[in-house]
Coordinates of C-alpha atoms and ligand atoms in Angstrom, one line a residue:
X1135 CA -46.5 -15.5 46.2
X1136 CA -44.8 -18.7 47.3
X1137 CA -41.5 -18.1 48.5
X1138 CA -38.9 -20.8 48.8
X1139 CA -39.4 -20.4 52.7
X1140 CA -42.9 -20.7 52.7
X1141 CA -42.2 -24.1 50.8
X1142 CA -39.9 -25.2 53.1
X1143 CA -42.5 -24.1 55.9
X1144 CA -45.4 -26.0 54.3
X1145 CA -43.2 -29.0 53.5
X1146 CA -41.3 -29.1 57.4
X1147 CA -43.6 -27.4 59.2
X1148 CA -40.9 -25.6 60.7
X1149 CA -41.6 -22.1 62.3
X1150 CA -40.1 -19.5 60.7
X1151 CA -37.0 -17.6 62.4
X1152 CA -38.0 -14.4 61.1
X1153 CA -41.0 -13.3 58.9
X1154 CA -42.1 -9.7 57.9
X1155 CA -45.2 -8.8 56.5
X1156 CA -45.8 -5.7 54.9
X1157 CA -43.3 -3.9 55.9
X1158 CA -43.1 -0.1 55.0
X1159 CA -39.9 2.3 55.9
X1160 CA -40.4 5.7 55.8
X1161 CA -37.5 8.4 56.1
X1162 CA -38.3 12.0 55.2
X1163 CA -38.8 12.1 51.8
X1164 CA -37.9 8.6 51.1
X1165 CA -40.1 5.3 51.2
X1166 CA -37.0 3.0 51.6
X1167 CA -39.7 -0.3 51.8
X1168 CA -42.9 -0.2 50.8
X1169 CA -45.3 -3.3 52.0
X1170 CA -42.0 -5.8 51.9
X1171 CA -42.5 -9.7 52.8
X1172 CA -39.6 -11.7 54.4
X1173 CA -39.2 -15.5 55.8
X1174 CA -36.4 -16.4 56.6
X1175 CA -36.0 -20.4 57.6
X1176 CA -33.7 -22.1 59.9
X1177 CA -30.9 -23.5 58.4
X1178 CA -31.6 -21.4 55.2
X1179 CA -28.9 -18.7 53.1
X1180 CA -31.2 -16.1 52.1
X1181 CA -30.1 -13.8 49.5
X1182 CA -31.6 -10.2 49.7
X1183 CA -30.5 -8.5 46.4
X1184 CA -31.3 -5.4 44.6
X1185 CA -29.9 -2.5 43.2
X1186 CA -28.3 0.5 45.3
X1187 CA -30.5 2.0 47.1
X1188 CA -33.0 -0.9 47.3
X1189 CA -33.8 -1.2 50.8
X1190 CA -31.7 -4.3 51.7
X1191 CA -30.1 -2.7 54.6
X1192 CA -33.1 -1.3 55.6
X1193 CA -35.3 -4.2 56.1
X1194 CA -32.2 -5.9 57.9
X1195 CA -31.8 -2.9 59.9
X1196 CA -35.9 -3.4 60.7
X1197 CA -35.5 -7.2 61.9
X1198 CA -32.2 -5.6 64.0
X1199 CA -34.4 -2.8 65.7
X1200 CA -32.1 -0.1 64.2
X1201 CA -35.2 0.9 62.9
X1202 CA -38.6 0.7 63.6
X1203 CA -40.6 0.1 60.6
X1204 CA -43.4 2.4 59.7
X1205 CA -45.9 -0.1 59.5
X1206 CA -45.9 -3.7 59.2
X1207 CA -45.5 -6.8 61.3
X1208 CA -42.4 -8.7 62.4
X1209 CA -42.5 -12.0 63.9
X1210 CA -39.1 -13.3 65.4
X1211 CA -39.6 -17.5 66.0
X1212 CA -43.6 -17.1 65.5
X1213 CA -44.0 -14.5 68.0
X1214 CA -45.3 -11.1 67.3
X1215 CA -42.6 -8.7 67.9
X1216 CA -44.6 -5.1 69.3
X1217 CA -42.3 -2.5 67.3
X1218 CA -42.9 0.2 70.1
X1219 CA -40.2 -1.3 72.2
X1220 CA -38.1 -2.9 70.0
X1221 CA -34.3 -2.2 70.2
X1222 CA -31.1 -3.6 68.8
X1223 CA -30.5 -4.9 72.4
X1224 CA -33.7 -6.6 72.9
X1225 CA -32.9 -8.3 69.0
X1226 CA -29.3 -9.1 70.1
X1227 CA -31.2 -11.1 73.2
X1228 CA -33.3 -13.2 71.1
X1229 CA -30.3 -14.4 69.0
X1230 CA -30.0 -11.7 65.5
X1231 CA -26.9 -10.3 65.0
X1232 CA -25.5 -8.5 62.0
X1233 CA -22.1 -7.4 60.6
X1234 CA -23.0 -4.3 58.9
X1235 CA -22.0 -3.0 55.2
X1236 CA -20.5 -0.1 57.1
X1237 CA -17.6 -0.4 59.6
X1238 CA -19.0 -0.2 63.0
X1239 CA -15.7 -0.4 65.1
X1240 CA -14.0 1.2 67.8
X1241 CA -11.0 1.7 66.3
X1242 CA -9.1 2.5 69.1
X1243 CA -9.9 -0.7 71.0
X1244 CA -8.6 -4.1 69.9
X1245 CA -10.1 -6.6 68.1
X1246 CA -10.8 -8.6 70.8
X1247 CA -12.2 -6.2 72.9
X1248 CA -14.1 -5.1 70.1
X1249 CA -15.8 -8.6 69.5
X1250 CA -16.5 -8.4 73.4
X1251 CA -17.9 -4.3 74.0
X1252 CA -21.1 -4.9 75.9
X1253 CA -20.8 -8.5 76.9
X1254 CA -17.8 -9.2 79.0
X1255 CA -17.3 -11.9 80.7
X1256 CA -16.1 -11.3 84.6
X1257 CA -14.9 -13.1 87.3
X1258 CA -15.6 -11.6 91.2
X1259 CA -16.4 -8.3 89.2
X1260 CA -13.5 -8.1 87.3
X1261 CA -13.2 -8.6 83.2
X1262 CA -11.8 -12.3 82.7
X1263 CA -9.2 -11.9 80.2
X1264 CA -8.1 -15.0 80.3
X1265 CA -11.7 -16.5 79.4
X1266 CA -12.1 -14.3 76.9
X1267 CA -8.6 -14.7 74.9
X1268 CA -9.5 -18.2 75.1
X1269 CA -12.6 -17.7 73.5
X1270 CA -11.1 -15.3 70.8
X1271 CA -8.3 -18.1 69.9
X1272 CA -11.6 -20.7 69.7
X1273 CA -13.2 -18.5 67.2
X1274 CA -10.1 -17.4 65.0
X1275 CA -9.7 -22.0 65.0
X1276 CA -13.4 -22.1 63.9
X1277 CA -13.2 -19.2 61.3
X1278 CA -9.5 -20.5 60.3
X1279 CA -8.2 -16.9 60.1
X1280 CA -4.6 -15.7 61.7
X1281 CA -6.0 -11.8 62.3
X1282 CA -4.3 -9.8 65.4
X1283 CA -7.2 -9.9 67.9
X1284 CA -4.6 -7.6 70.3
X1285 CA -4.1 -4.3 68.6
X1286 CA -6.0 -1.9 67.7
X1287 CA -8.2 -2.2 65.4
X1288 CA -7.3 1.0 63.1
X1289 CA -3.9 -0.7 62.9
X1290 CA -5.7 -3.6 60.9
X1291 CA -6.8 -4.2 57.2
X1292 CA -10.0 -3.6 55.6
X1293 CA -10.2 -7.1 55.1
X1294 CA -9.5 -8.0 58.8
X1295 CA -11.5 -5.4 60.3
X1296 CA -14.4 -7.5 58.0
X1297 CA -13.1 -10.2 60.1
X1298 CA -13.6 -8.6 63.4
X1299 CA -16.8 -8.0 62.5
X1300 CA -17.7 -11.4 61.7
X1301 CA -16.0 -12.9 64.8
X1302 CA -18.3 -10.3 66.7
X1303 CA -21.1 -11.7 65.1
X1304 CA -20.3 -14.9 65.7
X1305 CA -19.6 -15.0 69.7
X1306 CA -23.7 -14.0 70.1
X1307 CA -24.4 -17.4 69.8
X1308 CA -26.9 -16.2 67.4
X1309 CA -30.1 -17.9 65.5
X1310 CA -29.9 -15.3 62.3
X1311 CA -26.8 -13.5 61.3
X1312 CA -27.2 -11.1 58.9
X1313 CA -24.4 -10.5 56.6
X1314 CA -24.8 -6.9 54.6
X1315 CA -21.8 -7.3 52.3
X1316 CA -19.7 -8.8 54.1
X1317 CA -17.9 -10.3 50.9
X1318 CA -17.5 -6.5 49.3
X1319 CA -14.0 -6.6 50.9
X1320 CA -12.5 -9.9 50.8
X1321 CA -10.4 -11.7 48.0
X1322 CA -11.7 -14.8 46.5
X1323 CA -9.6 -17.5 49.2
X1324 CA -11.3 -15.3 51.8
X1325 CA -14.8 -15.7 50.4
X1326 CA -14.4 -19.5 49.6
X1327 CA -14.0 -19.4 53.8
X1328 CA -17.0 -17.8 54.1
X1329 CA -19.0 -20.0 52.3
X1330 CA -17.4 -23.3 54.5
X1331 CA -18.6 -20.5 57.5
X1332 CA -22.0 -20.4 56.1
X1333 CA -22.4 -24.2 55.7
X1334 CA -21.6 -24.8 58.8
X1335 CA -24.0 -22.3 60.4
X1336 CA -26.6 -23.5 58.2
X1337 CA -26.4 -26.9 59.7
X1338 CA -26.3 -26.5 63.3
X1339 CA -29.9 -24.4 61.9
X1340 CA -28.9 -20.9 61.7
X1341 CA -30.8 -18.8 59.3
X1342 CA -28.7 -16.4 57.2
X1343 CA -29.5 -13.0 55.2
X1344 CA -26.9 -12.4 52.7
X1345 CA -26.3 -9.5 51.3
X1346 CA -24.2 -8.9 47.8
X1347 CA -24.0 -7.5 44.5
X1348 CA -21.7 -10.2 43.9
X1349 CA -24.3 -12.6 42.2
X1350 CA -22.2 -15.6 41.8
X1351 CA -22.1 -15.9 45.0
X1352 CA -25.8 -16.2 45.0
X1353 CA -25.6 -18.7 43.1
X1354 CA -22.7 -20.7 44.9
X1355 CA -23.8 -20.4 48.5
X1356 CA -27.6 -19.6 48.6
X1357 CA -31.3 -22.0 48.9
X1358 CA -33.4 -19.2 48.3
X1359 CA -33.5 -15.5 47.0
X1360 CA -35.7 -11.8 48.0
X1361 CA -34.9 -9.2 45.4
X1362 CA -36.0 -5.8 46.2
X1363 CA -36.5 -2.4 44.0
X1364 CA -37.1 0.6 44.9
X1365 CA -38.0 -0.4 48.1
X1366 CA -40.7 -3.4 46.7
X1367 CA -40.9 -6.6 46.8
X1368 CA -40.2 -8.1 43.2
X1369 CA -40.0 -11.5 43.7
X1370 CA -38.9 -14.4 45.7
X1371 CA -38.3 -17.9 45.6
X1372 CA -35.3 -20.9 45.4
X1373 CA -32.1 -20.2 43.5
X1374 CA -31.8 -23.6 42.3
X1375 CA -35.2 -22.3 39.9
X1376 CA -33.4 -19.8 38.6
X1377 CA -30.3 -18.6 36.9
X1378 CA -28.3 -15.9 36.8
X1379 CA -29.0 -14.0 33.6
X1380 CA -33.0 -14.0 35.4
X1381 CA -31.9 -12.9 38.9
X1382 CA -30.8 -10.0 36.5
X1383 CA -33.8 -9.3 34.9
X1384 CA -35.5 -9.5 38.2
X1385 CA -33.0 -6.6 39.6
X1386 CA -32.3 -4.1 37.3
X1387 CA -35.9 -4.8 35.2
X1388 CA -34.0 -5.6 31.9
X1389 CA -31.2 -7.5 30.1
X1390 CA -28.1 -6.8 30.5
X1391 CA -27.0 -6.7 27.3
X1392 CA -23.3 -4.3 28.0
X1393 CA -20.5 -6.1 28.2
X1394 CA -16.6 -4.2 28.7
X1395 CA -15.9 -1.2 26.4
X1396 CA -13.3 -1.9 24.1
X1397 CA -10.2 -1.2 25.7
X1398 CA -8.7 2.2 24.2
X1399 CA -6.1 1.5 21.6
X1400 CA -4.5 5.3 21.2
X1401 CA -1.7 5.0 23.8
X1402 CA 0.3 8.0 24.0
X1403 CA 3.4 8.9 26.1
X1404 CA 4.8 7.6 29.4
X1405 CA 2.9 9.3 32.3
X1406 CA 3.9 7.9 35.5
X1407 CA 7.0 5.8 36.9
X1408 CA 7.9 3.8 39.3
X1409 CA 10.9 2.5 40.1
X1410 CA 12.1 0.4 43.2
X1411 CA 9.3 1.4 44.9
X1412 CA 9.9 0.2 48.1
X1413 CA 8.4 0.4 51.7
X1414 CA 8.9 -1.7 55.0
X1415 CA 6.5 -4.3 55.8
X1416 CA 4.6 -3.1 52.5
X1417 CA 6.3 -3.8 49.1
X1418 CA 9.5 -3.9 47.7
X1419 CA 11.7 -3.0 44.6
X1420 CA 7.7 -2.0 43.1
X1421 CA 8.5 -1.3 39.1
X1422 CA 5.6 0.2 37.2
X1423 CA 4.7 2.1 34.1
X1424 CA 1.7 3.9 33.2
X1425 CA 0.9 5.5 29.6
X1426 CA -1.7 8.1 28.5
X1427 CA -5.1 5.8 27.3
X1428 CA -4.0 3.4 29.6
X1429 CA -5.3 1.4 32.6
X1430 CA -3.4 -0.7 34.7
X1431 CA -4.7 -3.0 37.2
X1432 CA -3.1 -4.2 40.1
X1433 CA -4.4 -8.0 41.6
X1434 CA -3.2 -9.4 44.7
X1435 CA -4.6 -11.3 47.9
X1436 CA -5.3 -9.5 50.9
X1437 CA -1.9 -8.4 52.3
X1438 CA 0.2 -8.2 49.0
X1439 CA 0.7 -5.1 49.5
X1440 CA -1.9 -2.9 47.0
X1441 CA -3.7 -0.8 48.6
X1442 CA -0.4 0.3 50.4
X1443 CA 1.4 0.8 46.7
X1444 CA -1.4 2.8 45.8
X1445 CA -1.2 5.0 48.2
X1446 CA 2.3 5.9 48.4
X1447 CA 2.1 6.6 44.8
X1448 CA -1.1 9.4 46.4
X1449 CA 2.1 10.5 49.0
X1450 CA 0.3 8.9 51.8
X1451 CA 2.8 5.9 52.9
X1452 CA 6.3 6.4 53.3
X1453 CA 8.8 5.2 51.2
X1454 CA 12.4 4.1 52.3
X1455 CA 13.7 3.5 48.1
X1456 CA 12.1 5.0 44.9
X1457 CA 11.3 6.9 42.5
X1458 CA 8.3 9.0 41.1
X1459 CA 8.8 10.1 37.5
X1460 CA 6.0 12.4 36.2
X1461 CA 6.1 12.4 32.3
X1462 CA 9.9 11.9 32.8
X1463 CA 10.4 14.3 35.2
X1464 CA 11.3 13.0 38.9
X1465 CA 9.3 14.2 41.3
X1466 CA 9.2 13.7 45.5
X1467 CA 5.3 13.5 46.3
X1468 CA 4.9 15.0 50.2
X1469 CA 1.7 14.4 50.3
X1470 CA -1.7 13.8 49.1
X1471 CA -2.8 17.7 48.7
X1472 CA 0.7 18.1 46.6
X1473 CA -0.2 14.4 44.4
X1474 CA -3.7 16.5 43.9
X1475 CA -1.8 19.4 42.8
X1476 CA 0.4 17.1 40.2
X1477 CA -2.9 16.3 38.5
X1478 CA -3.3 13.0 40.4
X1479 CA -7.1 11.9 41.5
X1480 CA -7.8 9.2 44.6
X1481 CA -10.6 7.1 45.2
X1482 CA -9.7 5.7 48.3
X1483 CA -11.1 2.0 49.1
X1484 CA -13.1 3.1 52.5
X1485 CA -14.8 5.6 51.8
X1486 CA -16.5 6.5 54.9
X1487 CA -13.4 7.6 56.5
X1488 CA -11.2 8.9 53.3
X1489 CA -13.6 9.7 50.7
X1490 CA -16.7 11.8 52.0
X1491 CA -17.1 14.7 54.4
X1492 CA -20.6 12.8 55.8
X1493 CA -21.5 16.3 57.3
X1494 CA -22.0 17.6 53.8
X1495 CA -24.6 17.2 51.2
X1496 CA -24.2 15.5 47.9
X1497 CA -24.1 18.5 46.3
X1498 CA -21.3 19.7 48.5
X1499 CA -19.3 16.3 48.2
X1500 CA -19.4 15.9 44.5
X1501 CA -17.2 19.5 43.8
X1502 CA -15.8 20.2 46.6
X1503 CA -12.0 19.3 45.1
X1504 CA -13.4 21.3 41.9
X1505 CA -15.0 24.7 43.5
X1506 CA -12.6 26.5 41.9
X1507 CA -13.5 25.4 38.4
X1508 CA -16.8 27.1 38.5
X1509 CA -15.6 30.6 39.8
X1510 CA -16.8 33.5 38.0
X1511 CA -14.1 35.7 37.1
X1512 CA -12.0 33.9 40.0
X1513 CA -13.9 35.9 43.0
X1514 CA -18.0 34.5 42.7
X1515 CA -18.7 31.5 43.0
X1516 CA -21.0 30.5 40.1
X1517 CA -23.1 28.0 42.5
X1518 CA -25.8 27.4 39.6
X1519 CA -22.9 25.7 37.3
X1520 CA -21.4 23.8 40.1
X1521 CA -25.0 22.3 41.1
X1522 CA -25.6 21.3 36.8
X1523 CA -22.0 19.3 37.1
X1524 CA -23.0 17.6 40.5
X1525 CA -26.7 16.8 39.0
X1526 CA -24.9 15.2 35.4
X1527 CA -22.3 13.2 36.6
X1528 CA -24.5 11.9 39.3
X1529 CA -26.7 11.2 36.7
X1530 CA -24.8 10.0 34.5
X1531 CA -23.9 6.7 37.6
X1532 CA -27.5 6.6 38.2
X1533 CA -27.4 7.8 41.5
X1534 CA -30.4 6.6 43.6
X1535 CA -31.2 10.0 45.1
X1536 CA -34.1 13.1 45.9
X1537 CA -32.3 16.1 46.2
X1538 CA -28.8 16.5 45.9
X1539 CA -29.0 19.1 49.2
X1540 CA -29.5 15.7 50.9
X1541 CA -26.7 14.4 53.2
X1542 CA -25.0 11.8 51.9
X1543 CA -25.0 9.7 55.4
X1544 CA -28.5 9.7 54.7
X1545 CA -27.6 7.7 51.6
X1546 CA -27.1 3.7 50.9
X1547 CA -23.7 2.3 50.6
X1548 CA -23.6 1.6 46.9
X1549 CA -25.1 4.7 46.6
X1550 CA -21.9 6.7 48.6
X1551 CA -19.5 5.0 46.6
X1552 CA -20.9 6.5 43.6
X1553 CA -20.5 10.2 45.1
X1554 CA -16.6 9.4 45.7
X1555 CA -16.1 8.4 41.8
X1556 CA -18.4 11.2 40.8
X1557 CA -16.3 14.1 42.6
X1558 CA -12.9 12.8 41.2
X1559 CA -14.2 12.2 37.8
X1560 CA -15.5 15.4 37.7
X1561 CA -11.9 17.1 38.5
X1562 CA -9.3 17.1 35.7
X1563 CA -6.9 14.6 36.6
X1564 CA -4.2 12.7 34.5
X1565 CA -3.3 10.2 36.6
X1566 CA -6.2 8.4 38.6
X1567 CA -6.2 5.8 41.4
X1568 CA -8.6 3.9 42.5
X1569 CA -8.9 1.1 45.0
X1570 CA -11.3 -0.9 44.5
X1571 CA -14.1 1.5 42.9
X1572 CA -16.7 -0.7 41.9
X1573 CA -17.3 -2.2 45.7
X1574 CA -20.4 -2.4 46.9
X1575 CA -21.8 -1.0 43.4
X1576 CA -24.8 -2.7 41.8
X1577 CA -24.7 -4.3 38.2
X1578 CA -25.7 -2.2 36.5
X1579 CA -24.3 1.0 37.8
X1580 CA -20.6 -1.4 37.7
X1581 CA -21.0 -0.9 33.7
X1582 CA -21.7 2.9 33.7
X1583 CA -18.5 3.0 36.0
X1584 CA -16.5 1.2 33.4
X1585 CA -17.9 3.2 30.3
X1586 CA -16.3 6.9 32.5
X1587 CA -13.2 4.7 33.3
X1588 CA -13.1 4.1 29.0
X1589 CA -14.1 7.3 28.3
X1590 CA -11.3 9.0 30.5
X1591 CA -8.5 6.6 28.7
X1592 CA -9.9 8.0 25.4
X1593 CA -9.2 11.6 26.7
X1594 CA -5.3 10.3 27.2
X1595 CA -5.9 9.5 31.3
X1596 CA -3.9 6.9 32.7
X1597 CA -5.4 5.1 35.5
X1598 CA -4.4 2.8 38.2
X1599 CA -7.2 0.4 39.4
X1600 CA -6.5 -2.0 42.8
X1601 CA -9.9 -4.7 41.9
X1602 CA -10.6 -8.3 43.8
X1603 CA -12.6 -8.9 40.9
X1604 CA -10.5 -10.6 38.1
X1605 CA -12.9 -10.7 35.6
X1606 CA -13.1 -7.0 35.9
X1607 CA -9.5 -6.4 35.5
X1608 CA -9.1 -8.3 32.8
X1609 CA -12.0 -6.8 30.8
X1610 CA -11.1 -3.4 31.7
X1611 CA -7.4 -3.5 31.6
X1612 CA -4.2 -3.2 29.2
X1613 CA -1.8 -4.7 32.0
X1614 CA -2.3 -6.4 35.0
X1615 CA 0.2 -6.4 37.7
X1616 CA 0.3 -8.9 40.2
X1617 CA 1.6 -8.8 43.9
X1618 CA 2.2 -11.6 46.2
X1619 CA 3.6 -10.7 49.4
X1620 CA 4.8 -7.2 48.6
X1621 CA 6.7 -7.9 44.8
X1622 CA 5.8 -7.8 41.8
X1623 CA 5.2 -11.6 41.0
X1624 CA 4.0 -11.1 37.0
X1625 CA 2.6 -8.8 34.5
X1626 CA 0.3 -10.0 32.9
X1627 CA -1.1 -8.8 29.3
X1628 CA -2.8 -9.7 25.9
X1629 CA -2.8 -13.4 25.5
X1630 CA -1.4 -14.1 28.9
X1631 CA -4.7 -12.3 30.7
X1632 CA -6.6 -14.9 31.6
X1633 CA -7.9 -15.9 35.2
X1634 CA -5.5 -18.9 35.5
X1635 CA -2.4 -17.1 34.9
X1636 CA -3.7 -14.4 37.4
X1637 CA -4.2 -17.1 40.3
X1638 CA -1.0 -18.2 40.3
X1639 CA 1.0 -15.3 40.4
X1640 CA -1.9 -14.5 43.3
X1641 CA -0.6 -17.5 45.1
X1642 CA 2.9 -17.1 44.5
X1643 CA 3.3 -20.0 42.3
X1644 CA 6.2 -19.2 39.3
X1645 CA 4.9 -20.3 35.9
X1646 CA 7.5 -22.5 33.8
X1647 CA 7.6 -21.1 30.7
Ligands
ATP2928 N1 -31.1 7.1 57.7 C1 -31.7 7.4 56.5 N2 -32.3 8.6 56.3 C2 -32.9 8.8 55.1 N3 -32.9 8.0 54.1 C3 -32.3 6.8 54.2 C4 -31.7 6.4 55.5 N4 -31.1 5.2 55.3 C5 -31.4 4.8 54.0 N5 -32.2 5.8 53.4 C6 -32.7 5.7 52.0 O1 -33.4 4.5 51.9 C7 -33.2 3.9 50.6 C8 -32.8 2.5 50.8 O2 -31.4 2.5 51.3 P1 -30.7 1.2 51.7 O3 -29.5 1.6 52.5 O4 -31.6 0.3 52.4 O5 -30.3 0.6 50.3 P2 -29.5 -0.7 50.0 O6 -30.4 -1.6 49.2 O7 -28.8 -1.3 51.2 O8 -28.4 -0.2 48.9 P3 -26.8 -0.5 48.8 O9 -26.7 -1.7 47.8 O10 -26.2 0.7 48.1 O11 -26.2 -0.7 50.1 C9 -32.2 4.8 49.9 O12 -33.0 5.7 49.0 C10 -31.6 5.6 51.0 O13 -31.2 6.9 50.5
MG2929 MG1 -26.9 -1.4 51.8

């Protein structure tokens, strides 16, 4: 096959920066990649795409020497790279670096010392602060960012921490970053600074893998394109040949033909209320309303204060003003077990450290907030039931799986997140919140996520969905409400939902009506 890289190598002679040829992964009962090709240019934006579960972060974890690959060959710069002694640090010495899908931070240290952790500049022995502050300021000037590079890093955002990542990335003066989602978490502006990033990389001859389910993106900052399934290699070649309705095809193997349910029309009574909903350095004077059949969205940039609304409403962030009415009745939530017991659900936007015991199998995950649903007159524990409700709603979001007695570490990120929706959809909830569930979720799993989220508001659920996507709020949602710097800037609905009305009120601009 000719790939766009192998064009650009006939046509430039250039030597590649990284090729793999036929690369196979094995894990215990899983072939992850099975006889996989891979050139990578320099100065090229390589999109590796595929569904969950693919083998994306695989193969990058094979050019990082995370993993060793089964068989195959790997060539770094034209040189044969002998897999027997390959290691991350020996990959991080000949210039690859990667900011992983997952978080891999020390959370206790701060961002700058993060960025630093194995490379440290010293002076006469001793660390040299100064040089490396310096550096840290040069980077955050380059990457045009104002995070905290001086606390630690649990104290920061999902979207920073992303940020710390990158910066970490960045300092190895590297020939090949590899970026495995490193969009999932940012907000649009955010993204739009990754791609002037990327461009810049690309011309000072820096090969790039990127990594999304976000296909636009493909389209906006890519030359060329891998996509993988079930761990082959289905095809490869320049974006500019193809367009996006094809790279679809290519991934899931057919149309797409769903679009958004339609949105539930029997609305019943008021569920939840907020009122002045307020918390210190969070939101303020927070007014919401939430019906049976109804989903809400809530849009905002990175900072406006979502993710820290939802979760007060879950009793997990404190509140100085407000009020929780449940179907009328006010209620004081202490905490996240006694939101549970109020017949509120909770998928949590980071799931490794919120939403999944990663000691525990799939099985184990899925109904573990539901055991007591499949007790046999209340004392056994009718396992047999409880393994037929794990098996059909995983099912049912086309988990990518062999045994559901498999840990779910063991699983791919797209293919976690799934696990978190599956165990609260499973519970019977009223009220559900969820921050951002379709991150990291392939295409076509995204519209089996929105069919549940339909079919729940036909049951007379109310939900509560935090999205960066606006194209999904709007075709998902009855209301949108939009936060800029803590308040409540707009709400927008029927006519009035559109992407442009939406951006404003994201930036803080007032329309004049
Ligand atoms: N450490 C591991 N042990 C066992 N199986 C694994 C391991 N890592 C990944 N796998 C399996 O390998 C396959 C490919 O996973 P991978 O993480 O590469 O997918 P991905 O394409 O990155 O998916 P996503 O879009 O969800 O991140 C999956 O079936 C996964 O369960
Ligand atoms: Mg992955």
């Amino acid at each position: 096959m000719n790939t766009s890289a192998e064009v650009i190598k006939q046509t430039s002679n250039a030597i590649p920066l990284i090729e793999v040829k036929n690369c196979t992964m094995e894990f215990p009962g899983v072939k992850a990649l099975d006889n996989v090709n891979f050139t990578l240019m320099p100065g090229e934006c390589h999109a590796l795409v595929g569904e969950n579960g693919a083998g994306k972060s695989t193969l990058s974890k094979c050019i990082t020497g995370e993993y060793r690959m089964t068989q195959g060959e790997l060539y770094i710069e034209g040189k044969r790279i002998r897999n027997s002694n390959y290691t991350i640090r020996e990959s991080q010495s000949l210039g690859i670096s990667i900011v992983h899908q997952e978080f891999q931070l020390m959370n206790e240290m701060t961002g700058l010392e993060n960025v630093f952790l194995g490379r440290y500049e010293t002076k006469s022995g001793f660390i040299d602060w100064k040089a490396l502050q310096k550096k840290i300021e040069e980077l955050k000037d380059f990457l045009e960012v104002d995070v905290n590079f001086n606390i630690p890093v649990k104290y920061l955002r999902t979207a920073e921490k992303q940020i710390v990542q990158l910066a970490r990335a960045l300092v190895n003066d590297s020939k090949v970053i590899i970026f495995d989602e490193l969009t999932a978490v940012l907000q649009e502006k955010d993204i739009q600074n990754i791609f002037r990033i990327i461009n810049v990389l690309k011309k000072r001859g820096i090969g790039i893998i990127y990594i999304s389910h976000r296909l636009d993106e493909v389209f906006e900052c890519c030359d060329s394109y891998t996509v993988l399934c079930d761990g082959k290699h289905i095809n490869s070649g320049k974006v500019a040949d193809i367009d996006k309705p094809q790279l679809i095809r290519m991934i899931i193997g057919r149309e797409l033909t769903q679009a958004y349910p339609q949105i539930n029309n029997k609305i019943g009574d008021t569920l939840l209320e907020i009122r002045d909903f307020t918390a210190p350095k969070a939101f303020r004077d927070v007014n919401l309303c939430l019906r049976e059949g109804e989903v809400i969205g809530i849009a905002g940039l990175v900072g406006a204060g979502k993710t820290e609304l939802v979760q007060a409403i879950f009793g997990n962030h404190e509140l100085i003003k407000g009020k929780i009415l449940l179907r009328g009745k006010e209620v004081k939530i202490k905490n996240p077990r006694h939101a549970i017991k109020l017949g509120i659900g909770f998928v949590p936007d980071e799931r490794r450290m919120l939403g999944l015991n990663m000691l525990f199998d799939i099985k184990d995950n899925t109904t573990l907030p539901t055991m007591a649903m499949f007790r046999k007159y209340k004392i056994f524990q009718d396992k047999k039931a409880e393994a037929k409700a794990a098996y059909d709603i995983n099912k049912k979001l086309n988990l990518n799986y062999y045994s559901l007695w498999q840990k779910v570490s063991k699983l791919s990120g797209g293919n976690q997140q799934k696990i978190v929706i599956a165990k609260w959809m499973l519970r019977n909830c009223d009220i559900f919140l969820m921050d951002e569930p379709t991150r990291g979720i392939d295409i076509g799993a995204k519209f089996e996520i929105y069919s549940l989220i339909n079919e729940l508001t036909k049951q007379g659920k109310g939900i509560i969905m935090v999205s960066p996507e606006m194209e999904e709020l709007i075709g998902l949602c009855h209301r949108i409400y939009v936060m800029y710097e803590g308040v409540v800037m707009d709400v927008v609905e029927g006519e009035r939902k559109t992407q442009e009305v939406i951006i404003n009120s994201l930036l803080g601009v007032k329309e004049n009506v």
